[in-house]
XYZ file of C-alpha atoms in Angstrom:
250
model
C -3.364 32.220 -49.247
C -2.809 29.787 -52.101
C -0.310 27.855 -49.976
C -2.696 27.792 -47.008
C -5.557 26.535 -49.177
C -3.336 23.845 -50.722
C -1.890 22.538 -47.449
C -4.944 22.644 -45.197
C -8.702 22.565 -44.847
C -8.743 26.146 -43.564
C -11.363 27.972 -45.656
C -9.951 30.743 -47.827
C -12.430 33.257 -49.230
C -12.916 33.338 -53.005
C -11.892 36.999 -53.137
C -8.272 35.918 -52.682
C -8.454 34.016 -55.967
C -10.721 36.161 -58.141
C -8.965 37.751 -61.066
C -5.694 36.066 -60.178
C -3.902 33.182 -61.804
C -2.990 30.625 -59.176
C 0.761 29.981 -59.403
C 1.247 26.979 -57.153
C 4.989 26.876 -57.712
C 5.401 30.478 -56.592
C 3.229 29.701 -53.571
C 5.658 26.981 -52.448
C 8.109 29.632 -51.279
C 5.705 30.578 -48.482
C 4.847 27.007 -47.441
C 6.657 27.593 -44.104
C 4.475 30.656 -43.440
C 1.392 28.546 -44.160
C 2.800 25.941 -41.748
C 2.976 28.588 -39.041
C -0.685 29.525 -39.568
C -1.721 25.865 -39.671
C 0.048 25.150 -36.363
C -1.247 28.246 -34.581
C -4.571 26.727 -33.376
C -2.755 23.665 -32.022
C -0.181 25.876 -30.310
C -2.945 27.904 -28.650
C -4.764 24.735 -27.558
C -1.676 23.144 -26.021
C -0.849 26.373 -24.174
C -4.378 26.580 -22.736
C -4.483 22.927 -21.664
C -0.986 23.128 -20.216
C -1.986 26.177 -18.202
C -5.063 24.268 -16.983
C -2.780 21.400 -15.839
C -4.523 18.882 -18.085
C -3.002 15.426 -18.391
C 0.035 15.605 -20.749
C -0.942 12.511 -22.744
C -4.519 13.704 -23.240
C -3.298 17.184 -24.163
C -0.860 15.762 -26.706
C -3.533 13.560 -28.278
C -6.041 16.436 -28.547
C -3.388 18.743 -29.960
C -2.374 16.267 -32.633
C -6.018 15.498 -33.440
C -6.663 19.200 -34.049
C -3.565 19.522 -36.226
C -4.619 16.500 -38.284
C -8.146 17.849 -38.726
C -6.785 21.187 -39.947
C -4.632 19.540 -42.630
C -7.239 16.919 -43.507
C -4.561 14.251 -42.888
C -2.979 15.345 -46.172
C 0.578 14.507 -45.168
C -0.387 11.377 -43.234
C -1.957 10.049 -46.432
C 1.331 10.610 -48.245
C 3.249 8.801 -45.513
C 0.915 5.802 -45.616
C 1.007 5.508 -49.422
C 4.784 5.860 -49.463
C 5.221 3.197 -46.781
C 2.977 0.802 -48.707
C 4.786 1.448 -51.987
C 8.303 1.245 -50.631
C 7.526 -1.689 -48.353
C 5.587 -3.790 -50.833
C 6.995 -2.760 -54.218
C 9.514 -5.061 -55.851
C 10.612 -2.394 -58.349
C 9.855 1.188 -59.358
C 6.701 0.494 -61.352
C 5.309 -1.874 -58.755
C 5.977 0.676 -56.003
C 4.291 3.481 -57.955
C 1.266 1.277 -58.688
C 0.854 0.485 -54.993
C 1.258 4.147 -54.037
C -1.514 5.138 -56.444
C -3.926 2.617 -54.887
C -6.335 4.385 -52.523
C -6.511 1.363 -50.234
C -4.192 1.217 -47.253
C -1.955 -1.795 -46.672
C -0.060 -3.215 -43.723
C 3.003 -1.004 -44.171
C 0.876 2.115 -44.448
C -1.184 1.240 -41.379
C 1.938 0.557 -39.324
C 3.509 3.833 -40.505
C 0.435 5.808 -39.415
C 0.252 4.072 -36.035
C 3.930 4.747 -35.365
C 3.656 8.336 -36.588
C 0.827 9.184 -34.199
C 2.286 7.187 -31.294
C 5.724 8.783 -31.550
C 4.406 12.323 -32.008
C 1.934 12.028 -29.138
C 4.682 10.656 -26.875
C 7.098 13.421 -27.904
C 4.536 16.193 -27.394
C 3.518 14.706 -24.043
C 7.177 14.739 -22.976
C 7.470 18.399 -23.940
C 4.279 19.184 -22.020
C 5.658 17.444 -18.927
C 9.153 18.920 -19.023
C 8.932 22.276 -20.821
C 7.234 25.615 -20.269
C 3.927 26.372 -21.999
C 5.451 28.952 -24.331
C 8.230 26.527 -25.298
C 5.708 23.838 -26.228
C 3.684 26.211 -28.399
C 6.870 27.529 -30.011
C 7.991 23.952 -30.722
C 4.795 23.107 -32.592
C 5.064 26.240 -34.722
C 8.764 25.634 -35.422
C 8.158 22.028 -36.443
C 5.240 22.951 -38.712
C 7.216 25.694 -40.424
C 10.461 23.787 -40.962
C 8.743 20.597 -42.152
C 6.910 22.566 -44.870
C 10.217 24.037 -46.014
C 11.571 20.494 -46.323
C 8.626 19.600 -48.553
C 9.743 22.253 -51.044
C 13.378 21.142 -50.726
C 12.398 17.543 -51.513
C 10.094 18.588 -54.371
C 12.800 20.715 -55.966
C 15.626 18.223 -55.501
C 14.156 15.160 -57.239
C 12.670 14.646 -60.714
C 9.060 13.455 -60.998
C 8.870 9.686 -60.548
C 5.825 9.529 -62.808
C 4.973 11.955 -65.597
C 1.212 11.731 -65.086
C 1.176 12.435 -61.366
C -0.359 15.449 -59.625
C 3.011 16.807 -58.537
C 4.413 16.326 -62.044
C 1.473 18.191 -63.610
C 2.186 21.214 -61.402
C 5.896 21.210 -62.164
C 8.810 21.712 -59.805
C 9.691 24.677 -57.598
C 12.677 26.598 -58.899
C 15.859 27.350 -56.992
C 14.487 30.736 -55.944
C 11.314 29.140 -54.560
C 13.357 26.561 -52.668
C 15.738 29.167 -51.281
C 12.870 31.366 -50.083
C 11.168 28.375 -48.446
C 14.373 27.323 -46.692
C 15.059 30.874 -45.530
C 11.537 31.229 -44.111
C 11.550 27.737 -42.598
C 14.972 27.952 -40.969
C 14.425 31.555 -39.907
C 11.049 31.015 -38.262
C 11.882 27.668 -36.673
C 15.222 28.992 -35.444
C 13.597 32.078 -33.958
C 10.967 29.983 -32.189
C 13.375 27.363 -30.865
C 16.242 29.653 -29.906
C 13.850 31.688 -27.796
C 12.805 28.599 -25.808
C 15.789 26.207 -25.904
C 19.550 26.491 -25.825
C 21.134 27.332 -29.166
C 22.821 23.916 -29.206
C 19.556 22.038 -28.617
C 17.696 24.037 -31.255
C 20.486 23.555 -33.789
C 20.639 19.812 -33.148
C 16.862 19.475 -33.621
C 16.946 21.339 -36.945
C 20.023 19.438 -38.133
C 18.523 16.057 -37.209
C 15.342 16.877 -39.131
C 17.306 17.949 -42.182
C 19.398 14.764 -42.009
C 16.230 12.648 -41.926
C 14.827 14.494 -44.960
C 18.161 14.034 -46.752
C 18.248 10.283 -46.126
C 14.614 9.914 -47.186
C 15.299 11.863 -50.372
C 18.019 9.383 -51.323
C 15.735 6.475 -50.467
C 13.168 7.897 -52.900
C 15.845 8.200 -55.576
C 16.784 4.563 -55.085
C 13.248 3.161 -54.855
C 11.315 5.186 -57.467
C 13.961 7.452 -59.024
C 12.206 10.660 -58.047
C 9.388 12.290 -56.124
C 5.609 12.025 -56.068
C 2.965 13.943 -54.170
C 3.045 11.123 -51.622
C 6.779 11.404 -50.983
C 6.433 15.176 -50.586
C 3.827 14.582 -47.874
C 5.930 11.840 -46.304
C 8.852 14.260 -46.117
C 6.748 16.576 -43.972
C 5.798 13.740 -41.650
C 9.324 12.360 -41.280
C 10.762 15.811 -40.611
C 8.056 16.581 -38.053
C 8.532 13.289 -36.222
C 12.306 13.611 -36.014
C 12.233 17.231 -34.830
C 9.640 16.524 -32.149
C 11.622 13.526 -30.898
C 14.855 15.529 -30.888
C 13.237 18.343 -28.901
C 11.710 15.852 -26.455
C 15.105 14.264 -25.864
C 16.883 17.601 -25.487
C 14.354 19.481 -23.320
């Protein structure tokens, strides 16, 4: 429940926290499970609208709007801040200063526009070419695996700034990362392999991991570590790449 409360706007009753010390790092190991729960309403909506033969583009837009509302645009905010910092920063300190600014710049705006455009187009393609159960399974798989990649990114890089939110929490340990990867790969694989060929599902997962890997090294080069924004951007990049891969392979 701690992971669900951290990653979304889904209300979690106080009884889940009373008398318990919130260990956010331990909660990271179940981020993929929280991703599954976060994606479930969107998966149900897309299945209903697909069954009702609603327009694929409209269905995709409504589905993504619901998903964004559930997360409170948490990861989109990280993507926008990261794009502004990496695009406009001349060096590490300049990039980090830009990323901390609450105002959105040109790079961030373009990143958000492209993120929504590409994901809506990919989901619409899946709606047009795939079965309803496959579309719902895809959304759950993407949500689960992308949250596992957040933990992988968080664990694999040092904090870029010592006073940041992510730095104040600490870093997930190897056990937390391994649990998150096991849950993420296991759940996404189960969902995708039940709806796609094994080759297509494997390619989609591998492409997403490759994108997260390349972004991780970009972060190391630009700011020498991670921030809360780059963790969120990792989720977005992984989600975009997996959706596109599935749309191309359906």
